[in-house]
PDB file of C-alpha atoms in Angstrom:
ATOM      1  CA  MET A  22      84.504  92.593  95.432  1.00 44.00           C
ATOM      2  CA  ASN A  23      86.388  95.249  93.255  1.00 60.00           C
ATOM      3  CA  ARG A  24      90.245  96.320  93.907  1.00 69.00           C
ATOM      4  CA  GLU A  25      89.640  98.291  96.899  1.00 82.00           C
ATOM      5  CA  TYR A  26      91.074  96.155  99.615  1.00 97.00           C
ATOM      6  CA  VAL A  27      94.717  95.378 100.607  1.00 98.00           C
ATOM      7  CA  LEU A  28      95.866  91.807 101.272  1.00 98.00           C
ATOM      8  CA  VAL A  29      98.468  91.513 104.204  1.00 98.00           C
ATOM      9  CA  VAL A  30     100.627  88.423 104.106  1.00 98.00           C
ATOM     10  CA  GLY A  31     102.921  87.454 106.936  1.00 98.00           C
ATOM     11  CA  SER A  32     103.345  86.962 110.578  1.00 97.00           C
ATOM     12  CA  ALA A  33     100.811  86.922 113.451  1.00 97.00           C
ATOM     13  CA  VAL A  34     102.612  86.889 116.758  1.00 97.00           C
ATOM     14  CA  LEU A  35     101.548  86.958 120.624  1.00 96.00           C
ATOM     15  CA  GLU A  36     104.149  89.428 122.240  1.00 93.00           C
ATOM     16  CA  PHE A  37     105.504  89.118 125.769  1.00 92.00           C
ATOM     17  CA  SER A  38     107.493  91.941 126.948  1.00 83.00           C
ATOM     18  CA  GLY A  39     109.013  93.251 130.176  1.00 84.00           C
ATOM     19  CA  LYS A  40     110.775  95.872 131.890  1.00 80.00           C
ATOM     20  CA  SER A  41     112.166  96.500 135.242  1.00 76.00           C
ATOM     21  CA  PRO A  42     112.781 100.282 137.012  1.00 74.00           C
ATOM     22  CA  ASP A  43     116.006  98.740 138.135  1.00 74.00           C
ATOM     23  CA  ARG A  44     118.851  97.595 135.843  1.00 74.00           C
ATOM     24  CA  ILE A  45     118.419  94.127 134.902  1.00 71.00           C
ATOM     25  CA  ARG A  46     120.950  91.700 136.675  1.00 72.00           C
ATOM     26  CA  THR A  47     121.383  88.398 134.935  1.00 73.00           C
ATOM     27  CA  GLY A  48     120.470  85.223 137.147  1.00 73.00           C
ATOM     28  CA  LYS A  49     118.513  87.501 139.903  1.00 74.00           C
ATOM     29  CA  ARG A  50     114.870  87.680 140.154  1.00 80.00           C
ATOM     30  CA  GLN A  51     113.395  91.295 139.901  1.00 80.00           C
ATOM     31  CA  PHE A  52     110.001  93.021 140.110  1.00 83.00           C
ATOM     32  CA  GLY A  53     108.965  94.698 136.972  1.00 84.00           C
ATOM     33  CA  HIS A  54     105.764  94.869 134.339  1.00 84.00           C
ATOM     34  CA  VAL A  55     105.116  92.307 132.034  1.00 86.00           C
ATOM     35  CA  HIS A  56     102.880  93.123 128.986  1.00 83.00           C
ATOM     36  CA  CYS A  57     101.031  90.839 126.322  1.00 89.00           C
ATOM     37  CA  SER A  58     100.109  92.138 123.298  1.00 91.00           C
ATOM     38  CA  VAL A  59      98.690  90.966 119.859  1.00 95.00           C
ATOM     39  CA  SER A  60     101.750  91.677 117.224  1.00 95.00           C
ATOM     40  CA  GLY A  61     103.466  90.604 114.340  1.00 96.00           C
ATOM     41  CA  VAL A  62     104.972  92.926 111.812  1.00 97.00           C
ATOM     42  CA  ALA A  63     102.106  91.786 108.971  1.00 98.00           C
ATOM     43  CA  ARG A  64      99.226  91.762 111.662  1.00 98.00           C
ATOM     44  CA  ASN A  65     100.079  94.991 112.927  1.00 98.00           C
ATOM     45  CA  ILE A  66     100.031  96.851 109.670  1.00 98.00           C
ATOM     46  CA  ALA A  67      96.960  95.364 108.620  1.00 98.00           C
ATOM     47  CA  GLU A  68      95.385  96.315 111.960  1.00 98.00           C
ATOM     48  CA  ASN A  69      96.637  99.708 111.491  1.00 98.00           C
ATOM     49  CA  LEU A  70      94.936  99.743 107.711  1.00 98.00           C
ATOM     50  CA  ALA A  71      91.808  98.659 109.070  1.00 98.00           C
ATOM     51  CA  ARG A  72      91.807 101.132 111.841  1.00 98.00           C
ATOM     52  CA  LEU A  73      92.247 104.025 108.914  1.00 97.00           C
ATOM     53  CA  GLU A  74      89.052 102.435 107.101  1.00 97.00           C
ATOM     54  CA  ILE A  75      91.086 100.496 104.472  1.00 97.00           C
ATOM     55  CA  GLU A  76      89.436  97.069 104.061  1.00 97.00           C
ATOM     56  CA  THR A  77      92.132  94.441 105.041  1.00 98.00           C
ATOM     57  CA  PHE A  78      92.496  90.796 104.280  1.00 98.00           C
ATOM     58  CA  LEU A  79      95.243  88.977 106.618  1.00 98.00           C
ATOM     59  CA  LEU A  80      96.975  85.799 105.624  1.00 98.00           C
ATOM     60  CA  SER A  81      98.800  84.323 108.036  1.00 98.00           C
ATOM     61  CA  ALA A  82      99.269  81.179 110.552  1.00 98.00           C
ATOM     62  CA  VAL A  83      98.260  80.572 114.110  1.00 98.00           C
ATOM     63  CA  GLY A  84      97.990  76.986 116.198  1.00 97.00           C
ATOM     64  CA  GLU A  85      95.149  75.350 117.237  1.00 96.00           C
ATOM     65  CA  ASP A  86      95.759  76.870 120.573  1.00 96.00           C
ATOM     66  CA  ASP A  87      94.536  79.716 123.164  1.00 96.00           C
ATOM     67  CA  PHE A  88      97.071  82.342 121.639  1.00 96.00           C
ATOM     68  CA  GLY A  89      96.162  81.536 118.106  1.00 96.00           C
ATOM     69  CA  GLN A  90      92.265  81.859 119.397  1.00 97.00           C
ATOM     70  CA  HIS A  91      93.141  85.229 121.076  1.00 97.00           C
ATOM     71  CA  LEU A  92      95.170  86.603 118.290  1.00 97.00           C
ATOM     72  CA  VAL A  93      92.259  86.142 115.667  1.00 98.00           C
ATOM     73  CA  HIS A  94      89.951  87.103 117.970  1.00 97.00           C
ATOM     74  CA  GLN A  95      91.387  90.356 118.649  1.00 97.00           C
ATOM     75  CA  SER A  96      92.244  91.286 114.955  1.00 98.00           C
ATOM     76  CA  ALA A  97      89.032  90.356 113.806  1.00 98.00           C
ATOM     77  CA  GLY A  98      87.620  92.888 116.476  1.00 97.00           C
ATOM     78  CA  ALA A  99      89.909  95.637 115.128  1.00 97.00           C
ATOM     79  CA  GLY A 100      88.272  95.111 111.490  1.00 97.00           C
ATOM     80  CA  ILE A 101      90.955  92.915 109.736  1.00 98.00           C
ATOM     81  CA  HIS A 102      88.981  89.857 107.900  1.00 98.00           C
ATOM     82  CA  CYS A 103      90.459  86.922 109.632  1.00 98.00           C
ATOM     83  CA  ASN A 104      88.586  84.299 107.790  1.00 97.00           C
ATOM     84  CA  HIS A 105      91.244  82.814 105.639  1.00 97.00           C
ATOM     85  CA  ILE A 106      93.921  82.743 108.593  1.00 98.00           C
ATOM     86  CA  LEU A 107      95.478  79.027 108.336  1.00 98.00           C
ATOM     87  CA  ARG A 108      94.977  77.031 111.467  1.00 97.00           C
ATOM     88  CA  VAL A 109      97.536  74.611 112.300  1.00 97.00           C
ATOM     89  CA  SER A 110      97.279  71.803 115.059  1.00 96.00           C
ATOM     90  CA  GLY A 111      99.698  70.625 116.969  1.00 95.00           C
ATOM     91  CA  VAL A 112     102.331  73.523 116.301  1.00 96.00           C
ATOM     92  CA  GLN A 113     102.496  76.400 118.729  1.00 96.00           C
ATOM     93  CA  THR A 114     101.300  79.847 117.678  1.00 98.00           C
ATOM     94  CA  ALA A 115     104.020  82.584 117.000  1.00 97.00           C
ATOM     95  CA  THR A 116     105.256  84.226 120.005  1.00 96.00           C
ATOM     96  CA  SER A 117     108.009  86.746 121.030  1.00 93.00           C
ATOM     97  CA  LEU A 118     109.373  87.663 124.279  1.00 91.00           C
ATOM     98  CA  ILE A 119     110.805  91.096 124.729  1.00 85.00           C
ATOM     99  CA  LEU A 120     113.159  92.271 127.457  1.00 84.00           C
ATOM    100  CA  LEU A 121     113.407  96.023 127.574  1.00 75.00           C
ATOM    101  CA  GLN A 122     116.255  97.268 129.399  1.00 70.00           C
ATOM    102  CA  SER A 123     116.207 100.580 128.249  1.00 57.00           C
ATOM    103  CA  GLN A 124     115.070 102.616 125.131  1.00 54.00           C
ATOM    104  CA  ASP A 125     117.936 101.582 123.121  1.00 57.00           C
ATOM    105  CA  LYS A 126     118.733  98.242 124.346  1.00 65.00           C
ATOM    106  CA  THR A 127     116.252  95.255 124.531  1.00 75.00           C
ATOM    107  CA  THR A 128     116.702  91.589 124.126  1.00 82.00           C
ATOM    108  CA  ARG A 129     114.186  89.784 121.788  1.00 84.00           C
ATOM    109  CA  LEU A 130     113.548  85.994 121.279  1.00 90.00           C
ATOM    110  CA  ASP A 131     111.314  84.850 118.720  1.00 92.00           C
ATOM    111  CA  ASP A 132     109.501  81.562 117.702  1.00 94.00           C
ATOM    112  CA  LEU A 133     108.131  81.892 114.250  1.00 96.00           C
ATOM    113  CA  ALA A 134     108.469  78.256 113.346  1.00 96.00           C
ATOM    114  CA  ILE A 135     104.444  77.992 112.449  1.00 97.00           C
ATOM    115  CA  MET A 136     105.544  80.407 109.335  1.00 97.00           C
ATOM    116  CA  GLU A 137     106.988  77.228 107.675  1.00 97.00           C
ATOM    117  CA  TYR A 138     103.234  76.454 107.051  1.00 97.00           C
ATOM    118  CA  LEU A 139     102.752  79.592 105.087  1.00 97.00           C
ATOM    119  CA  ASP A 140     103.324  78.118 101.953  1.00 97.00           C
ATOM    120  CA  SER A 141     103.203  77.954  98.128  1.00 98.00           C
ATOM    121  CA  ASP A 142     100.276  75.871  98.389  1.00 98.00           C
ATOM    122  CA  TYR A 143      98.595  77.824 100.865  1.00 98.00           C
ATOM    123  CA  LEU A 144      99.004  81.047  98.804  1.00 98.00           C
ATOM    124  CA  ILE A 145      97.605  79.556  95.714  1.00 98.00           C
ATOM    125  CA  GLU A 146      94.750  78.581  97.430  1.00 98.00           C
ATOM    126  CA  HIS A 147      93.923  82.039  98.014  1.00 98.00           C
ATOM    127  CA  GLU A 148      94.972  83.339  94.644  1.00 98.00           C
ATOM    128  CA  TRP A 149      91.564  84.949  94.072  1.00 97.00           C
ATOM    129  CA  LEU A 150      92.482  87.328  97.039  1.00 97.00           C
ATOM    130  CA  PHE A 151      95.644  88.617  94.718  1.00 97.00           C
ATOM    131  CA  GLU A 152      93.124  88.632  91.556  1.00 94.00           C
ATOM    132  CA  LYS A 153      91.155  91.644  93.205  1.00 93.00           C
ATOM    133  CA  ALA A 154      93.615  93.512  95.796  1.00 97.00           C
ATOM    134  CA  ALA A 155      94.453  97.134  95.267  1.00 97.00           C
ATOM    135  CA  LEU A 156      97.956  96.386  97.075  1.00 97.00           C
ATOM    136  CA  ILE A 157      99.725  93.297  98.673  1.00 98.00           C
ATOM    137  CA  VAL A 158     101.969  94.130 101.901  1.00 98.00           C
ATOM    138  CA  ILE A 159     104.378  91.497 103.315  1.00 98.00           C
ATOM    139  CA  ASP A 160     106.728  90.940 106.117  1.00 98.00           C
ATOM    140  CA  ALA A 161     110.034  89.073 105.550  1.00 97.00           C
ATOM    141  CA  THR A 162     108.810  85.988 107.825  1.00 97.00           C
ATOM    142  CA  LEU A 163     107.826  84.235 104.675  1.00 98.00           C
ATOM    143  CA  GLN A 164     110.206  81.337 103.070  1.00 96.00           C
ATOM    144  CA  GLU A 165     111.801  81.801  99.951  1.00 96.00           C
ATOM    145  CA  GLU A 166     109.373  79.317  98.113  1.00 97.00           C
ATOM    146  CA  ALA A 167     106.381  81.133  99.804  1.00 98.00           C
ATOM    147  CA  LEU A 168     108.280  84.582  98.457  1.00 98.00           C
ATOM    148  CA  ASP A 169     108.653  83.219  94.910  1.00 98.00           C
ATOM    149  CA  THR A 170     105.047  82.321  94.559  1.00 98.00           C
ATOM    150  CA  LEU A 171     103.778  85.422  96.156  1.00 98.00           C
ATOM    151  CA  PHE A 172     105.502  87.584  93.482  1.00 98.00           C
ATOM    152  CA  GLU A 173     104.906  84.959  90.736  1.00 98.00           C
ATOM    153  CA  LEU A 174     100.834  85.520  91.834  1.00 98.00           C
ATOM    154  CA  ALA A 175     101.377  89.386  92.001  1.00 98.00           C
ATOM    155  CA  VAL A 176     102.684  89.885  88.651  1.00 97.00           C
ATOM    156  CA  ARG A 177      99.998  87.561  87.241  1.00 97.00           C
ATOM    157  CA  HIS A 178      97.260  90.003  88.620  1.00 97.00           C
ATOM    158  CA  ASP A 179      99.385  93.229  88.237  1.00 96.00           C
ATOM    159  CA  VAL A 180      99.296  94.324  92.025  1.00 97.00           C
ATOM    160  CA  ARG A 181     101.747  96.392  93.615  1.00 97.00           C
ATOM    161  CA  VAL A 182     103.683  94.865  96.549  1.00 98.00           C
ATOM    162  CA  CYS A 183     104.868  96.555  99.661  1.00 98.00           C
ATOM    163  CA  ALA A 184     107.417  94.953 101.819  1.00 98.00           C
ATOM    164  CA  ASP A 185     108.905  95.320 105.568  1.00 97.00           C
ATOM    165  CA  PRO A 186     112.164  93.684 106.045  1.00 97.00           C
ATOM    166  CA  THR A 187     111.199  92.812 109.779  1.00 95.00           C
ATOM    167  CA  SER A 188     114.682  92.453 111.143  1.00 93.00           C
ATOM    168  CA  PRO A 189     118.239  92.338 110.096  1.00 92.00           C
ATOM    169  CA  LEU A 190     118.598  88.497 109.952  1.00 92.00           C
ATOM    170  CA  MET A 191     115.390  88.194 107.570  1.00 95.00           C
ATOM    171  CA  ALA A 192     115.997  91.213 105.362  1.00 95.00           C
ATOM    172  CA  ASN A 193     118.190  89.432 103.083  1.00 94.00           C
ATOM    173  CA  ARG A 194     115.329  87.393 101.930  1.00 96.00           C
ATOM    174  CA  LEU A 195     113.901  90.323 100.220  1.00 97.00           C
ATOM    175  CA  CYS A 196     117.042  91.288  98.186  1.00 95.00           C
ATOM    176  CA  ARG A 197     116.205  89.768  95.060  1.00 95.00           C
ATOM    177  CA  TYR A 198     112.657  90.946  94.948  1.00 97.00           C
ATOM    178  CA  ILE A 199     113.837  94.796  95.408  1.00 97.00           C
ATOM    179  CA  PRO A 200     112.980  95.209  91.572  1.00 97.00           C
ATOM    180  CA  ASN A 201     109.261  93.732  92.060  1.00 97.00           C
ATOM    181  CA  LEU A 202     108.752  95.945  95.090  1.00 98.00           C
ATOM    182  CA  TYR A 203     106.786  99.112  95.021  1.00 98.00           C
ATOM    183  CA  LEU A 204     107.566 100.364  98.447  1.00 98.00           C
ATOM    184  CA  ILE A 205     110.369  98.658 100.889  1.00 98.00           C
ATOM    185  CA  VAL A 206     110.457 100.430 104.473  1.00 98.00           C
ATOM    186  CA  PRO A 207     113.809  99.011 106.113  1.00 96.00           C
ATOM    187  CA  ASN A 208     115.015 100.425 109.511  1.00 94.00           C
ATOM    188  CA  ALA A 209     118.744 101.304 109.798  1.00 92.00           C
ATOM    189  CA  SER A 210     119.846  97.932 111.227  1.00 91.00           C
ATOM    190  CA  GLU A 211     118.188  96.124 108.105  1.00 94.00           C
ATOM    191  CA  THR A 212     120.032  98.308 105.638  1.00 94.00           C
ATOM    192  CA  ALA A 213     123.074  96.453 105.616  1.00 90.00           C
ATOM    193  CA  SER A 214     121.578  92.976 104.821  1.00 89.00           C
ATOM    194  CA  LEU A 215     119.462  94.905 101.874  1.00 90.00           C
ATOM    195  CA  CYS A 216     122.284  97.084 100.379  1.00 84.00           C
ATOM    196  CA  ASP A 217     125.394  94.994 101.065  1.00 82.00           C
ATOM    197  CA  LEU A 218     126.874  97.766 103.163  1.00 81.00           C
ATOM    198  CA  ASP A 219     129.692  97.232 105.907  1.00 78.00           C
ATOM    199  CA  GLU A 220     127.557  99.455 108.220  1.00 80.00           C
ATOM    200  CA  PRO A 221     124.036 100.341 108.589  1.00 84.00           C
ATOM    201  CA  ALA A 222     122.761 103.442 107.207  1.00 85.00           C
ATOM    202  CA  THR A 223     122.428 105.293 110.787  1.00 85.00           C
ATOM    203  CA  GLU A 224     122.932 109.130 109.625  1.00 89.00           C
ATOM    204  CA  ARG A 225     120.725 111.326 107.719  1.00 91.00           C
ATOM    205  CA  ASP A 226     122.933 111.623 104.770  1.00 92.00           C
ATOM    206  CA  GLN A 227     123.915 107.968 104.479  1.00 93.00           C
ATOM    207  CA  ALA A 228     120.013 106.895 105.085  1.00 94.00           C
ATOM    208  CA  ILE A 229     118.816 109.360 102.202  1.00 95.00           C
ATOM    209  CA  SER A 230     121.634 107.488  99.883  1.00 94.00           C
ATOM    210  CA  THR A 231     120.584 104.416 100.753  1.00 95.00           C
ATOM    211  CA  ALA A 232     117.098 105.241 100.165  1.00 96.00           C
ATOM    212  CA  GLN A 233     118.105 106.172  96.724  1.00 95.00           C
ATOM    213  CA  HIS A 234     120.275 103.146  96.120  1.00 94.00           C
ATOM    214  CA  LEU A 235     117.142 100.882  96.891  1.00 96.00           C
ATOM    215  CA  VAL A 236     115.237 102.759  94.215  1.00 96.00           C
ATOM    216  CA  ASN A 237     118.282 102.552  91.894  1.00 95.00           C
ATOM    217  CA  LEU A 238     118.005  98.496  92.383  1.00 95.00           C
ATOM    218  CA  GLY A 239     114.286  98.927  91.253  1.00 96.00           C
ATOM    219  CA  ALA A 240     111.953  99.886  94.032  1.00 97.00           C
ATOM    220  CA  ASN A 241     109.632 102.488  93.192  1.00 97.00           C
ATOM    221  CA  VAL A 242     109.676 103.778  96.871  1.00 98.00           C
ATOM    222  CA  ALA A 243     112.435 103.268  99.354  1.00 97.00           C
ATOM    223  CA  VAL A 244     112.240 104.582 102.939  1.00 97.00           C
ATOM    224  CA  VAL A 245     114.766 104.265 105.837  1.00 97.00           C
ATOM    225  CA  THR A 246     113.465 104.687 109.369  1.00 95.00           C
ATOM    226  CA  LEU A 247     116.146 106.030 111.580  1.00 93.00           C
ATOM    227  CA  GLY A 248     113.942 106.021 115.099  1.00 87.00           C
ATOM    228  CA  GLU A 249     114.109 109.331 116.883  1.00 85.00           C
ATOM    229  CA  GLN A 250     116.188 110.896 114.419  1.00 89.00           C
ATOM    230  CA  GLY A 251     113.378 110.859 111.806  1.00 92.00           C
ATOM    231  CA  LEU A 252     113.682 108.908 108.437  1.00 95.00           C
ATOM    232  CA  ALA A 253     114.994 109.305 104.945  1.00 96.00           C
ATOM    233  CA  TYR A 254     112.975 108.578 101.484  1.00 97.00           C
ATOM    234  CA  ALA A 255     113.548 108.446  97.901  1.00 97.00           C
ATOM    235  CA  ASP A 256     111.391 107.673  94.866  1.00 96.00           C
ATOM    236  CA  SER A 257     112.553 108.382  90.915  1.00 94.00           C
ATOM    237  CA  SER A 258     112.097 111.970  91.714  1.00 93.00           C
ATOM    238  CA  GLY A 259     114.975 112.165  94.226  1.00 92.00           C
ATOM    239  CA  GLY A 260     115.260 111.989  98.033  1.00 91.00           C
ATOM    240  CA  GLY A 261     114.153 113.481 101.075  1.00 94.00           C
ATOM    241  CA  TYR A 262     114.466 113.424 105.150  1.00 95.00           C
ATOM    242  CA  ILE A 263     111.747 114.323 107.536  1.00 94.00           C
ATOM    243  CA  ARG A 264     112.473 114.588 111.135  1.00 91.00           C
ATOM    244  CA  ALA A 265     110.774 112.693 114.123  1.00 86.00           C
ATOM    245  CA  VAL A 266     107.999 114.157 116.127  1.00 86.00           C
ATOM    246  CA  HIS A 267     109.304 114.583 119.504  1.00 82.00           C
ATOM    247  CA  THR A 268     107.228 112.093 121.714  1.00 82.00           C
ATOM    248  CA  GLU A 269     107.402 110.938 125.375  1.00 82.00           C
ATOM    249  CA  VAL A 270     108.002 107.140 124.397  1.00 81.00           C
ATOM    250  CA  ILE A 271     106.130 104.542 126.222  1.00 81.00           C
ATOM    251  CA  ASP A 272     106.850 101.399 124.139  1.00 78.00           C
ATOM    252  CA  THR A 273     108.537 101.132 120.851  1.00 83.00           C
ATOM    253  CA  SER A 274     106.690  98.186 119.497  1.00 84.00           C
ATOM    254  CA  GLY A 275     104.907  98.733 116.790  1.00 90.00           C
ATOM    255  CA  ALA A 276     105.917 102.113 115.709  1.00 93.00           C
ATOM    256  CA  GLY A 277     107.749 100.938 112.615  1.00 94.00           C
ATOM    257  CA  ASP A 278     104.593  99.293 111.553  1.00 96.00           C
ATOM    258  CA  ALA A 279     102.326 102.044 112.493  1.00 97.00           C
ATOM    259  CA  PHE A 280     104.621 104.111 110.031  1.00 97.00           C
ATOM    260  CA  SER A 281     104.052 101.638 107.354  1.00 97.00           C
ATOM    261  CA  GLY A 282     100.223 101.387 107.575  1.00 98.00           C
ATOM    262  CA  ALA A 283      99.632 105.047 107.748  1.00 98.00           C
ATOM    263  CA  ALA A 284     102.228 105.742 104.691  1.00 97.00           C
ATOM    264  CA  ILE A 285     100.287 102.716 102.528  1.00 98.00           C
ATOM    265  CA  PHE A 286      97.124 104.542 103.534  1.00 97.00           C
ATOM    266  CA  GLY A 287      98.469 107.933 101.960  1.00 97.00           C
ATOM    267  CA  ILE A 288      99.692 105.793  99.016  1.00 96.00           C
ATOM    268  CA  LEU A 289      96.005 104.201  98.457  1.00 96.00           C
ATOM    269  CA  ASN A 290      94.708 107.799  98.491  1.00 95.00           C
ATOM    270  CA  ASP A 291      97.199 108.817  95.679  1.00 94.00           C
ATOM    271  CA  VAL A 292      98.731 111.549  98.274  1.00 95.00           C
ATOM    272  CA  PRO A 293     102.245 113.032  97.400  1.00 94.00           C
ATOM    273  CA  ILE A 294     104.983 111.085  98.634  1.00 95.00           C
ATOM    274  CA  ASP A 295     106.037 113.577 101.184  1.00 94.00           C
ATOM    275  CA  GLU A 296     102.263 113.808 102.925  1.00 95.00           C
ATOM    276  CA  ALA A 297     102.522 110.127 102.956  1.00 96.00           C
ATOM    277  CA  MET A 298     105.737 109.988 104.797  1.00 96.00           C
ATOM    278  CA  ARG A 299     104.445 112.710 107.194  1.00 96.00           C
ATOM    279  CA  LEU A 300     101.491 110.322 107.710  1.00 97.00           C
ATOM    280  CA  GLY A 301     103.494 107.547 108.532  1.00 96.00           C
ATOM    281  CA  VAL A 302     105.716 109.580 110.766  1.00 96.00           C
ATOM    282  CA  THR A 303     102.514 110.888 112.690  1.00 96.00           C
ATOM    283  CA  ALA A 304     101.095 107.232 113.256  1.00 96.00           C
ATOM    284  CA  ALA A 305     104.707 106.098 114.563  1.00 95.00           C
ATOM    285  CA  SER A 306     104.652 109.095 117.139  1.00 94.00           C
ATOM    286  CA  LEU A 307     101.269 108.419 118.171  1.00 95.00           C
ATOM    287  CA  THR A 308     102.137 104.628 118.683  1.00 95.00           C
ATOM    288  CA  LEU A 309     105.216 105.175 120.483  1.00 92.00           C
ATOM    289  CA  ALA A 310     102.988 107.143 123.323  1.00 91.00           C
ATOM    290  CA  SER A 311     101.175 103.789 123.755  1.00 89.00           C
ATOM    291  CA  GLU A 312     101.789 100.550 125.697  1.00 85.00           C
ATOM    292  CA  GLN A 313     100.185  98.670 122.661  1.00 89.00           C
ATOM    293  CA  THR A 314     101.318  97.655 119.541  1.00 91.00           C
ATOM    294  CA  VAL A 315      98.715  99.487 117.473  1.00 95.00           C
ATOM    295  CA  LEU A 316      97.118 102.368 118.884  1.00 95.00           C
ATOM    296  CA  PRO A 317      93.509 101.462 119.508  1.00 95.00           C
ATOM    297  CA  THR A 318      92.022 105.087 118.858  1.00 96.00           C
ATOM    298  CA  LEU A 319      94.021 105.383 115.577  1.00 96.00           C
ATOM    299  CA  SER A 320      91.584 106.790 112.827  1.00 96.00           C
ATOM    300  CA  GLN A 321      91.835 109.189 109.632  1.00 97.00           C
ATOM    301  CA  GLU A 322      90.620 111.909 111.904  1.00 97.00           C
ATOM    302  CA  LEU A 323      92.852 111.477 114.591  1.00 96.00           C
ATOM    303  CA  LEU A 324      95.778 111.261 112.039  1.00 95.00           C
ATOM    304  CA  TYR A 325      95.044 114.214 110.314  1.00 94.00           C
ATOM    305  CA  ASP A 326      94.445 116.209 113.411  1.00 94.00           C
ATOM    306  CA  GLU A 327      98.060 115.222 114.546  1.00 92.00           C
ATOM    307  CA  LEU A 328      99.249 116.003 111.293  1.00 85.00           C
ATOM    308  CA  SER A 329      98.259 119.626 111.408  1.00 59.00           C
ATOM    309  CA  ALA A 330      98.732 120.410 114.933  1.00 58.00           C
TER     310      ALA A 330
END
């Protein structure tokens, strides 16, 4: 095995989302649509990479329950190497419950207790995967001890690390590791935790400045995603901005993970940074138009067809 695969480390989640055509009323029983998807930031990025024909290994944890079996089966079916996912007895597989009230307003409840089992011992046991990885991708569901070990292994084996801050509550776990990151992709609401800002970077110029600040802190490439406004990015050569692709939004879940997966695909293929960003924006727009957290039809051909359209 040579350095041609990506090692993804982090959450695998079964996600339940519900929405109603009517305004949500507390305490009232309402009719609506409930959807179940395999998800998790790390797992979603891994699937996007696999569908783009990048060999991808996933290190995560699931329970010895039906949810866990379903997650592993679906992920392996999408092309992810799942043989080394930890199975934990007596603990429920990670789940998320999302109530979609509008495109801009959601209520989310996450049960990620199982991530405590993705610890240093587990990572050290799989050090051989770090040794020959072309790139490591993580989300911020990892505990501090596990993060310390992961970055020690990455340095030992000279492997670049890309990170998704996952949520505003978890983003600050990555602050001390920013100098060790090749790529970091926060959204606007996560930037305050990463950069110690009084307010999130929600405007174009502020987002470009924040991306540049993350580079000044040590990241090689930083991206601040702004939803329907597009994204700002920066590297050592300067900063830039890309508008979002106009899309009829079906579901926002997984769009950021699609961006990360496609941008990392570009990085692995040594494309210019602005093209990697455009690949990411294109993948995100395609995912927004799907109910699935990862577009089942995603491929290199579709990505480049839409990119040039």
